[in-house]
Amino acid sequence: MRSRATFLVGALMLAGLLSGVTASSVAAATSTTVTWRVSSLTAGQVKSLSAIATSNSSGVKTWSKKGSCTLTPKSDPTKLTMGTGISCTLTLKIAKSGKHPAKTSTKTITRKPYRVGQTGPGGGIIFYVDLTRPEGSQYFEAACAGWSDGTCGGSDLTWLTAVWGCRETSIIGADGTAIGDGEQNTADIIAADCPDSAMDTLAAEYAYDLVLGGQSDWFLPSKDELNQLYTNRAMVGGSLTCGWWSSSEFDANYAWFEVFCREASDKNVKTNPFHVRPVRSF
């Protein structure tokens, strides 16, 4: 009987204690929320991480990523730069802070497709889009006016002229005319190291050596790439000056160029100077 009485007394005491519990007498935990404010970005777009996601907790935040994007600086990132791939998955870990428990939240940010006429990652203008092409060559961007001094805009907006060069020389591999051939054509011209390049900077060399908008993968467009630049000239802007060199060789003495002032592709002697507009694909 004594043990039963002890049990009853204990139960009554516990009930009394519980009846005195109020919301204010116990510090209730507050849920930690994360609000993602960005779901897609264009390739090359830079965004502050604090603008991508916000939280009601002041706990220490740790960011990590997988996929096509870059976080900077590496040690304690504050910015995201979207890559050219399909998506970037961000993970935000928030440490416990006061009433707010720790939390981990993940978000996949997709790459917005570019449109013709938009500014590209290199500061140039998108002039061709084909999303059926392999990743890394779906977009083509033309260098901006004034590209020859390594900047866009400024006081010098003239278009540089140069010879194609390599006269009386057939360059193996530089005869591609299709969209996607310009980069390889340019590489083959550079590799040929033609004797006349010691006297004149060739059109392909100007394009190959260009660093613009933080990008260094520019090349002289192929015949068909240059034709697309002409086709979309109203949205791309630039000059309607007649002659523009392509990187497509015709034979040992001639190469293809585009006549913008009368909408025609033609071949011309490699030693003639025509205008140069580098492009890049990504």
PDB file of C-alpha atoms in Angstrom:
ATOM      1  CA  MET A   1       0.000   0.000   0.000  1.00  0.00           C
ATOM      2  CA  ARG A   2       2.880   2.332   0.754  1.00  0.00           C
ATOM      3  CA  SER A   3       4.273   2.065  -2.790  1.00  0.00           C
ATOM      4  CA  ARG A   4       0.813   2.735  -4.250  1.00  0.00           C
ATOM      5  CA  ALA A   5       0.405   5.824  -2.083  1.00  0.00           C
ATOM      6  CA  THR A   6       3.814   7.088  -3.121  1.00  0.00           C
ATOM      7  CA  PHE A   7       2.886   6.624  -6.773  1.00  0.00           C
ATOM      8  CA  LEU A   8      -0.394   8.544  -6.335  1.00  0.00           C
ATOM      9  CA  VAL A   9       1.347  11.428  -4.589  1.00  0.00           C
ATOM     10  CA  GLY A  10       3.945  11.616  -7.345  1.00  0.00           C
ATOM     11  CA  ALA A  11       1.288  11.577 -10.039  1.00  0.00           C
ATOM     12  CA  LEU A  12      -0.657  14.376  -8.341  1.00  0.00           C
ATOM     13  CA  MET A  13       2.485  16.488  -7.998  1.00  0.00           C
ATOM     14  CA  LEU A  14       3.319  16.014 -11.707  1.00  0.00           C
ATOM     15  CA  ALA A  15      -0.220  16.972 -12.729  1.00  0.00           C
ATOM     16  CA  GLY A  16       0.067  20.123 -10.649  1.00  0.00           C
ATOM     17  CA  LEU A  17       3.337  21.095 -12.266  1.00  0.00           C
ATOM     18  CA  LEU A  18       1.972  20.518 -15.731  1.00  0.00           C
ATOM     19  CA  SER A  19      -1.106  22.588 -15.058  1.00  0.00           C
ATOM     20  CA  GLY A  20       1.173  25.575 -14.394  1.00  0.00           C
ATOM     21  CA  VAL A  21       3.012  25.445 -17.706  1.00  0.00           C
ATOM     22  CA  THR A  22       2.316  28.422 -19.987  1.00  0.00           C
ATOM     23  CA  ALA A  23       3.614  29.481 -23.410  1.00  0.00           C
ATOM     24  CA  SER A  24       5.666  32.233 -21.813  1.00  0.00           C
ATOM     25  CA  SER A  25       7.324  29.963 -19.268  1.00  0.00           C
ATOM     26  CA  VAL A  26       9.119  27.830 -21.875  1.00  0.00           C
ATOM     27  CA  ALA A  27      11.215  29.279 -24.704  1.00  0.00           C
ATOM     28  CA  ALA A  28       9.598  27.623 -27.721  1.00  0.00           C
ATOM     29  CA  ALA A  29      11.815  26.943 -30.751  1.00  0.00           C
ATOM     30  CA  THR A  30      11.147  29.080 -33.860  1.00  0.00           C
ATOM     31  CA  SER A  31      11.328  27.405 -37.263  1.00  0.00           C
ATOM     32  CA  THR A  32      14.115  28.519 -39.605  1.00  0.00           C
ATOM     33  CA  THR A  33      12.853  29.518 -43.034  1.00  0.00           C
ATOM     34  CA  VAL A  34      14.715  30.020 -46.312  1.00  0.00           C
ATOM     35  CA  THR A  35      13.132  31.967 -49.159  1.00  0.00           C
ATOM     36  CA  TRP A  36      14.680  31.435 -52.583  1.00  0.00           C
ATOM     37  CA  ARG A  37      14.221  34.515 -54.753  1.00  0.00           C
ATOM     38  CA  VAL A  38      15.973  33.436 -57.963  1.00  0.00           C
ATOM     39  CA  SER A  39      15.118  30.438 -60.131  1.00  0.00           C
ATOM     40  CA  SER A  40      16.983  31.195 -63.367  1.00  0.00           C
ATOM     41  CA  LEU A  41      19.893  33.312 -64.621  1.00  0.00           C
ATOM     42  CA  THR A  42      21.524  33.918 -67.985  1.00  0.00           C
ATOM     43  CA  ALA A  43      25.013  32.547 -68.612  1.00  0.00           C
ATOM     44  CA  GLY A  44      27.627  34.891 -67.207  1.00  0.00           C
ATOM     45  CA  GLN A  45      25.140  36.769 -65.031  1.00  0.00           C
ATOM     46  CA  VAL A  46      26.486  37.725 -61.595  1.00  0.00           C
ATOM     47  CA  LYS A  47      24.168  37.791 -58.592  1.00  0.00           C
ATOM     48  CA  SER A  48      24.703  38.474 -54.898  1.00  0.00           C
ATOM     49  CA  LEU A  49      24.015  35.381 -52.790  1.00  0.00           C
ATOM     50  CA  SER A  50      22.101  37.542 -50.327  1.00  0.00           C
ATOM     51  CA  ALA A  51      19.701  38.393 -53.158  1.00  0.00           C
ATOM     52  CA  ILE A  52      19.332  34.760 -54.215  1.00  0.00           C
ATOM     53  CA  ALA A  53      18.115  33.498 -50.830  1.00  0.00           C
ATOM     54  CA  THR A  54      17.006  35.114 -47.576  1.00  0.00           C
ATOM     55  CA  SER A  55      16.359  33.638 -44.125  1.00  0.00           C
ATOM     56  CA  ASN A  56      14.738  34.668 -40.852  1.00  0.00           C
ATOM     57  CA  SER A  57      17.764  33.290 -38.993  1.00  0.00           C
ATOM     58  CA  SER A  58      20.994  35.141 -38.299  1.00  0.00           C
ATOM     59  CA  GLY A  59      22.901  31.873 -38.055  1.00  0.00           C
ATOM     60  CA  VAL A  60      26.196  31.469 -39.900  1.00  0.00           C
ATOM     61  CA  LYS A  61      25.542  30.639 -43.562  1.00  0.00           C
ATOM     62  CA  THR A  62      27.649  28.235 -45.583  1.00  0.00           C
ATOM     63  CA  TRP A  63      27.208  27.961 -49.367  1.00  0.00           C
ATOM     64  CA  SER A  64      28.197  25.156 -51.712  1.00  0.00           C
ATOM     65  CA  LYS A  65      27.359  24.359 -55.318  1.00  0.00           C
ATOM     66  CA  LYS A  66      27.245  21.649 -57.957  1.00  0.00           C
ATOM     67  CA  GLY A  67      26.920  22.203 -61.665  1.00  0.00           C
ATOM     68  CA  SER A  68      27.458  25.123 -63.977  1.00  0.00           C
ATOM     69  CA  CYS A  69      28.222  28.125 -61.783  1.00  0.00           C
ATOM     70  CA  THR A  70      31.007  29.731 -59.769  1.00  0.00           C
ATOM     71  CA  LEU A  71      30.953  31.028 -56.192  1.00  0.00           C
ATOM     72  CA  THR A  72      33.334  33.842 -55.246  1.00  0.00           C
ATOM     73  CA  PRO A  73      35.373  34.328 -53.195  1.00  0.00           C
ATOM     74  CA  LYS A  74      36.129  30.682 -52.504  1.00  0.00           C
ATOM     75  CA  SER A  75      36.621  30.947 -48.744  1.00  0.00           C
ATOM     76  CA  ASP A  76      33.428  32.822 -47.868  1.00  0.00           C
ATOM     77  CA  PRO A  77      31.434  33.338 -51.070  1.00  0.00           C
ATOM     78  CA  THR A  78      29.156  36.331 -51.535  1.00  0.00           C
ATOM     79  CA  LYS A  79      28.486  36.166 -55.283  1.00  0.00           C
ATOM     80  CA  LEU A  80      27.376  33.610 -57.855  1.00  0.00           C
ATOM     81  CA  THR A  81      28.300  33.706 -61.539  1.00  0.00           C
ATOM     82  CA  MET A  82      26.053  31.547 -63.710  1.00  0.00           C
ATOM     83  CA  GLY A  83      27.846  29.226 -66.116  1.00  0.00           C
ATOM     84  CA  THR A  84      26.926  28.180 -69.636  1.00  0.00           C
ATOM     85  CA  GLY A  85      25.648  24.741 -68.605  1.00  0.00           C
ATOM     86  CA  ILE A  86      22.023  23.796 -68.085  1.00  0.00           C
ATOM     87  CA  SER A  87      21.797  24.326 -64.321  1.00  0.00           C
ATOM     88  CA  CYS A  88      23.495  25.031 -61.018  1.00  0.00           C
ATOM     89  CA  THR A  89      22.419  23.463 -57.718  1.00  0.00           C
ATOM     90  CA  LEU A  90      23.026  25.598 -54.632  1.00  0.00           C
ATOM     91  CA  THR A  91      23.041  24.320 -51.061  1.00  0.00           C
ATOM     92  CA  LEU A  92      22.667  26.745 -48.161  1.00  0.00           C
ATOM     93  CA  LYS A  93      23.478  25.518 -44.644  1.00  0.00           C
ATOM     94  CA  ILE A  94      22.445  27.757 -41.747  1.00  0.00           C
ATOM     95  CA  ALA A  95      23.871  27.145 -38.268  1.00  0.00           C
ATOM     96  CA  LYS A  96      21.701  27.195 -35.116  1.00  0.00           C
ATOM     97  CA  SER A  97      21.180  30.690 -33.740  1.00  0.00           C
ATOM     98  CA  GLY A  98      19.179  31.387 -30.577  1.00  0.00           C
ATOM     99  CA  LYS A  99      15.641  30.072 -31.052  1.00  0.00           C
ATOM    100  CA  HIS A 100      16.320  29.237 -34.702  1.00  0.00           C
ATOM    101  CA  PRO A 101      17.466  25.637 -35.313  1.00  0.00           C
ATOM    102  CA  ALA A 102      20.013  24.678 -37.959  1.00  0.00           C
ATOM    103  CA  LYS A 103      18.667  24.186 -41.462  1.00  0.00           C
ATOM    104  CA  THR A 104      19.856  22.997 -44.885  1.00  0.00           C
ATOM    105  CA  SER A 105      18.076  24.108 -48.048  1.00  0.00           C
ATOM    106  CA  THR A 106      18.809  23.283 -51.694  1.00  0.00           C
ATOM    107  CA  LYS A 107      17.761  25.031 -54.908  1.00  0.00           C
ATOM    108  CA  THR A 108      18.463  24.296 -58.582  1.00  0.00           C
ATOM    109  CA  ILE A 109      18.892  27.416 -60.686  1.00  0.00           C
ATOM    110  CA  THR A 110      18.452  26.938 -64.423  1.00  0.00           C
ATOM    111  CA  ARG A 111      20.240  28.832 -67.173  1.00  0.00           C
ATOM    112  CA  LYS A 112      18.017  31.193 -69.126  1.00  0.00           C
ATOM    113  CA  PRO A 113      18.402  30.857 -72.886  1.00  0.00           C
ATOM    114  CA  TYR A 114      19.918  33.841 -74.664  1.00  0.00           C
ATOM    115  CA  ARG A 115      18.114  35.560 -77.518  1.00  0.00           C
ATOM    116  CA  VAL A 116      19.595  37.140 -80.625  1.00  0.00           C
ATOM    117  CA  GLY A 117      20.391  40.772 -79.907  1.00  0.00           C
ATOM    118  CA  GLN A 118      21.166  40.305 -76.208  1.00  0.00           C
ATOM    119  CA  THR A 119      24.545  41.120 -74.706  1.00  0.00           C
ATOM    120  CA  GLY A 120      26.687  38.013 -74.281  1.00  0.00           C
ATOM    121  CA  PRO A 121      29.175  37.030 -71.548  1.00  0.00           C
ATOM    122  CA  GLY A 122      32.028  38.676 -73.472  1.00  0.00           C
ATOM    123  CA  GLY A 123      30.243  42.001 -73.808  1.00  0.00           C
ATOM    124  CA  GLY A 124      29.417  41.354 -77.469  1.00  0.00           C
ATOM    125  CA  ILE A 125      26.056  40.723 -79.109  1.00  0.00           C
ATOM    126  CA  ILE A 126      24.390  37.321 -79.576  1.00  0.00           C
ATOM    127  CA  PHE A 127      23.840  36.835 -83.311  1.00  0.00           C
ATOM    128  CA  TYR A 128      23.002  33.128 -83.592  1.00  0.00           C
ATOM    129  CA  VAL A 129      21.240  30.612 -81.337  1.00  0.00           C
ATOM    130  CA  ASP A 130      20.750  26.892 -81.950  1.00  0.00           C
ATOM    131  CA  LEU A 131      19.882  24.895 -78.836  1.00  0.00           C
ATOM    132  CA  THR A 132      20.104  21.608 -80.772  1.00  0.00           C
ATOM    133  CA  ARG A 133      23.869  22.041 -81.089  1.00  0.00           C
ATOM    134  CA  PRO A 134      26.214  20.462 -78.517  1.00  0.00           C
ATOM    135  CA  GLU A 135      26.520  22.274 -75.213  1.00  0.00           C
ATOM    136  CA  GLY A 136      29.271  24.865 -75.452  1.00  0.00           C
ATOM    137  CA  SER A 137      28.447  25.847 -79.040  1.00  0.00           C
ATOM    138  CA  GLN A 138      24.756  26.748 -78.875  1.00  0.00           C
ATOM    139  CA  TYR A 139      25.290  30.501 -78.814  1.00  0.00           C
ATOM    140  CA  PHE A 140      27.436  32.716 -81.025  1.00  0.00           C
ATOM    141  CA  GLU A 141      28.486  36.173 -79.883  1.00  0.00           C
ATOM    142  CA  ALA A 142      30.028  38.906 -82.074  1.00  0.00           C
ATOM    143  CA  ALA A 143      32.577  41.326 -80.639  1.00  0.00           C
ATOM    144  CA  CYS A 144      31.292  44.820 -79.934  1.00  0.00           C
ATOM    145  CA  ALA A 145      32.206  47.997 -81.775  1.00  0.00           C
ATOM    146  CA  GLY A 146      35.598  49.203 -80.606  1.00  0.00           C
ATOM    147  CA  TRP A 147      36.754  45.659 -79.812  1.00  0.00           C
ATOM    148  CA  SER A 148      40.259  46.242 -81.184  1.00  0.00           C
ATOM    149  CA  ASP A 149      41.343  48.144 -78.061  1.00  0.00           C
ATOM    150  CA  GLY A 150      39.978  45.419 -75.789  1.00  0.00           C
ATOM    151  CA  THR A 151      36.926  47.365 -74.627  1.00  0.00           C
ATOM    152  CA  CYS A 152      33.316  47.909 -75.626  1.00  0.00           C
ATOM    153  CA  GLY A 153      32.264  51.465 -76.351  1.00  0.00           C
ATOM    154  CA  GLY A 154      34.660  54.315 -75.695  1.00  0.00           C
ATOM    155  CA  SER A 155      35.742  56.937 -78.186  1.00  0.00           C
ATOM    156  CA  ASP A 156      37.181  54.560 -80.800  1.00  0.00           C
ATOM    157  CA  LEU A 157      34.339  52.664 -82.478  1.00  0.00           C
ATOM    158  CA  THR A 158      36.095  52.066 -85.792  1.00  0.00           C
ATOM    159  CA  TRP A 159      36.294  48.603 -87.318  1.00  0.00           C
ATOM    160  CA  LEU A 160      39.775  47.220 -87.800  1.00  0.00           C
ATOM    161  CA  THR A 161      40.921  45.985 -91.230  1.00  0.00           C
ATOM    162  CA  ALA A 162      43.506  43.298 -91.964  1.00  0.00           C
ATOM    163  CA  VAL A 163      44.681  40.943 -94.692  1.00  0.00           C
ATOM    164  CA  TRP A 164      43.716  37.278 -94.616  1.00  0.00           C
ATOM    165  CA  GLY A 165      47.332  36.369 -95.399  1.00  0.00           C
ATOM    166  CA  CYS A 166      48.976  33.037 -96.227  1.00  0.00           C
ATOM    167  CA  ARG A 167      48.918  33.707 -99.978  1.00  0.00           C
ATOM    168  CA  GLU A 168      50.080  30.808-102.156  1.00  0.00           C
ATOM    169  CA  THR A 169      49.577  28.528 -99.166  1.00  0.00           C
ATOM    170  CA  SER A 170      46.818  25.946 -98.777  1.00  0.00           C
ATOM    171  CA  ILE A 171      46.093  25.498 -95.089  1.00  0.00           C
ATOM    172  CA  ILE A 172      44.916  22.022 -94.191  1.00  0.00           C
ATOM    173  CA  GLY A 173      41.689  22.186 -92.199  1.00  0.00           C
ATOM    174  CA  ALA A 174      40.928  25.883 -92.768  1.00  0.00           C
ATOM    175  CA  ASP A 175      38.402  25.335 -95.558  1.00  0.00           C
ATOM    176  CA  GLY A 176      35.371  24.703 -93.316  1.00  0.00           C
ATOM    177  CA  THR A 177      32.436  26.937 -94.187  1.00  0.00           C
ATOM    178  CA  ALA A 178      29.678  25.667 -91.871  1.00  0.00           C
ATOM    179  CA  ILE A 179      28.445  27.083 -88.587  1.00  0.00           C
ATOM    180  CA  GLY A 180      30.811  25.695 -85.988  1.00  0.00           C
ATOM    181  CA  ASP A 181      33.869  25.643 -88.285  1.00  0.00           C
ATOM    182  CA  GLY A 182      35.233  29.109 -87.528  1.00  0.00           C
ATOM    183  CA  GLU A 183      37.112  28.204 -84.370  1.00  0.00           C
ATOM    184  CA  GLN A 184      38.965  25.302 -86.000  1.00  0.00           C
ATOM    185  CA  ASN A 185      39.687  27.345 -89.140  1.00  0.00           C
ATOM    186  CA  THR A 186      41.246  30.046 -86.985  1.00  0.00           C
ATOM    187  CA  ALA A 187      43.340  27.547 -85.031  1.00  0.00           C
ATOM    188  CA  ASP A 188      44.622  26.031 -88.291  1.00  0.00           C
ATOM    189  CA  ILE A 189      45.559  29.453 -89.700  1.00  0.00           C
ATOM    190  CA  ILE A 190      47.484  30.294 -86.532  1.00  0.00           C
ATOM    191  CA  ALA A 191      49.222  26.901 -86.543  1.00  0.00           C
ATOM    192  CA  ALA A 192      50.315  27.388 -90.175  1.00  0.00           C
ATOM    193  CA  ASP A 193      52.532  30.315 -89.085  1.00  0.00           C
ATOM    194  CA  CYS A 194      52.569  31.755 -92.604  1.00  0.00           C
ATOM    195  CA  PRO A 195      55.635  33.836 -93.588  1.00  0.00           C
ATOM    196  CA  ASP A 196      53.578  36.970 -94.319  1.00  0.00           C
ATOM    197  CA  SER A 197      52.329  37.032 -90.721  1.00  0.00           C
ATOM    198  CA  ALA A 198      55.768  38.382 -89.799  1.00  0.00           C
ATOM    199  CA  MET A 199      55.021  41.521 -91.853  1.00  0.00           C
ATOM    200  CA  ASP A 200      51.281  41.958 -91.241  1.00  0.00           C
ATOM    201  CA  THR A 201      48.984  40.913 -88.427  1.00  0.00           C
ATOM    202  CA  LEU A 202      46.504  38.579 -90.091  1.00  0.00           C
ATOM    203  CA  ALA A 203      42.739  38.809 -89.625  1.00  0.00           C
ATOM    204  CA  ALA A 204      42.711  35.459 -87.818  1.00  0.00           C
ATOM    205  CA  GLU A 205      45.534  36.594 -85.514  1.00  0.00           C
ATOM    206  CA  TYR A 206      43.607  39.673 -84.411  1.00  0.00           C
ATOM    207  CA  ALA A 207      40.645  37.480 -83.499  1.00  0.00           C
ATOM    208  CA  TYR A 208      42.717  34.723 -81.877  1.00  0.00           C
ATOM    209  CA  ASP A 209      44.662  37.163 -79.677  1.00  0.00           C
ATOM    210  CA  LEU A 210      41.629  39.116 -78.499  1.00  0.00           C
ATOM    211  CA  VAL A 211      40.752  39.257 -74.802  1.00  0.00           C
ATOM    212  CA  LEU A 212      37.417  41.011 -74.335  1.00  0.00           C
ATOM    213  CA  GLY A 213      34.944  40.964 -71.476  1.00  0.00           C
ATOM    214  CA  GLY A 214      37.125  38.468 -69.637  1.00  0.00           C
ATOM    215  CA  GLN A 215      36.857  36.005 -72.556  1.00  0.00           C
ATOM    216  CA  SER A 216      39.851  34.835 -74.586  1.00  0.00           C
ATOM    217  CA  ASP A 217      38.272  32.248 -76.916  1.00  0.00           C
ATOM    218  CA  TRP A 218      37.454  34.558 -79.845  1.00  0.00           C
ATOM    219  CA  PHE A 219      37.971  33.481 -83.445  1.00  0.00           C
ATOM    220  CA  LEU A 220      37.411  34.628 -87.017  1.00  0.00           C
ATOM    221  CA  PRO A 221      33.939  33.458 -88.124  1.00  0.00           C
ATOM    222  CA  SER A 222      33.483  30.889 -90.876  1.00  0.00           C
ATOM    223  CA  LYS A 223      31.677  31.793 -94.096  1.00  0.00           C
ATOM    224  CA  ASP A 224      28.274  30.624 -92.802  1.00  0.00           C
ATOM    225  CA  GLU A 225      28.805  32.140 -89.346  1.00  0.00           C
ATOM    226  CA  LEU A 226      29.581  35.477 -90.989  1.00  0.00           C
ATOM    227  CA  ASN A 227      26.462  35.126 -93.120  1.00  0.00           C
ATOM    228  CA  GLN A 228      24.374  34.704 -89.942  1.00  0.00           C
ATOM    229  CA  LEU A 229      25.941  37.881 -88.632  1.00  0.00           C
ATOM    230  CA  TYR A 230      24.743  39.637 -91.775  1.00  0.00           C
ATOM    231  CA  THR A 231      21.274  38.061 -91.568  1.00  0.00           C
ATOM    232  CA  ASN A 232      20.772  39.372 -88.020  1.00  0.00           C
ATOM    233  CA  ARG A 233      22.577  42.681 -88.560  1.00  0.00           C
ATOM    234  CA  ALA A 234      19.534  44.760 -87.525  1.00  0.00           C
ATOM    235  CA  MET A 235      19.559  43.197 -84.026  1.00  0.00           C
ATOM    236  CA  VAL A 236      23.315  42.855 -83.716  1.00  0.00           C
ATOM    237  CA  GLY A 237      24.272  46.352 -84.816  1.00  0.00           C
ATOM    238  CA  GLY A 238      27.614  47.424 -86.130  1.00  0.00           C
ATOM    239  CA  SER A 239      28.724  48.633 -89.498  1.00  0.00           C
ATOM    240  CA  LEU A 240      27.326  47.910 -92.954  1.00  0.00           C
ATOM    241  CA  THR A 241      30.791  48.405 -94.430  1.00  0.00           C
ATOM    242  CA  CYS A 242      31.093  46.187 -97.460  1.00  0.00           C
ATOM    243  CA  GLY A 243      33.878  43.669 -96.975  1.00  0.00           C
ATOM    244  CA  TRP A 244      34.364  41.381 -93.958  1.00  0.00           C
ATOM    245  CA  TRP A 245      36.791  38.463 -93.845  1.00  0.00           C
ATOM    246  CA  SER A 246      35.691  34.975 -92.873  1.00  0.00           C
ATOM    247  CA  SER A 247      38.127  32.289 -91.727  1.00  0.00           C
ATOM    248  CA  SER A 248      37.111  29.966 -94.587  1.00  0.00           C
ATOM    249  CA  GLU A 249      39.835  29.415 -97.164  1.00  0.00           C
ATOM    250  CA  PHE A 250      38.848  28.889-100.802  1.00  0.00           C
ATOM    251  CA  ASP A 251      42.245  27.870-102.170  1.00  0.00           C
ATOM    252  CA  ALA A 252      45.909  28.814-101.887  1.00  0.00           C
ATOM    253  CA  ASN A 253      45.286  32.394-103.044  1.00  0.00           C
ATOM    254  CA  TYR A 254      41.655  33.147-102.157  1.00  0.00           C
ATOM    255  CA  ALA A 255      39.429  33.121 -99.079  1.00  0.00           C
ATOM    256  CA  TRP A 256      35.730  33.767 -98.524  1.00  0.00           C
ATOM    257  CA  PHE A 257      34.472  37.165 -97.434  1.00  0.00           C
ATOM    258  CA  GLU A 258      31.009  38.661 -96.896  1.00  0.00           C
ATOM    259  CA  VAL A 259      29.872  41.723 -98.825  1.00  0.00           C
ATOM    260  CA  PHE A 260      27.460  43.339 -96.358  1.00  0.00           C
ATOM    261  CA  CYS A 261      26.560  46.266 -98.616  1.00  0.00           C
ATOM    262  CA  ARG A 262      25.075  43.974-101.274  1.00  0.00           C
ATOM    263  CA  GLU A 263      24.268  40.758 -99.373  1.00  0.00           C
ATOM    264  CA  ALA A 264      26.666  38.369-101.000  1.00  0.00           C
ATOM    265  CA  SER A 265      29.402  35.918-100.139  1.00  0.00           C
ATOM    266  CA  ASP A 266      32.348  35.920-102.488  1.00  0.00           C
ATOM    267  CA  LYS A 267      35.989  34.962-102.626  1.00  0.00           C
ATOM    268  CA  ASN A 268      38.823  37.483-102.719  1.00  0.00           C
ATOM    269  CA  VAL A 269      42.596  37.588-102.853  1.00  0.00           C
ATOM    270  CA  LYS A 270      44.081  36.850 -99.445  1.00  0.00           C
ATOM    271  CA  THR A 271      46.323  39.927 -99.540  1.00  0.00           C
ATOM    272  CA  ASN A 272      43.429  42.396 -99.729  1.00  0.00           C
ATOM    273  CA  PRO A 273      42.521  44.108 -96.440  1.00  0.00           C
ATOM    274  CA  PHE A 274      38.924  43.763 -95.245  1.00  0.00           C
ATOM    275  CA  HIS A 275      37.161  44.383 -91.958  1.00  0.00           C
ATOM    276  CA  VAL A 276      37.449  41.960 -89.038  1.00  0.00           C
ATOM    277  CA  ARG A 277      34.803  41.100 -86.439  1.00  0.00           C
ATOM    278  CA  PRO A 278      35.788  38.325 -84.036  1.00  0.00           C
ATOM    279  CA  VAL A 279      33.141  35.983 -82.657  1.00  0.00           C
ATOM    280  CA  ARG A 280      33.003  33.289 -79.997  1.00  0.00           C
ATOM    281  CA  SER A 281      30.693  30.387 -79.229  1.00  0.00           C
ATOM    282  CA  PHE A 282      29.571  29.028 -75.882  1.00  0.00           C
TER     283      PHE A 282
END
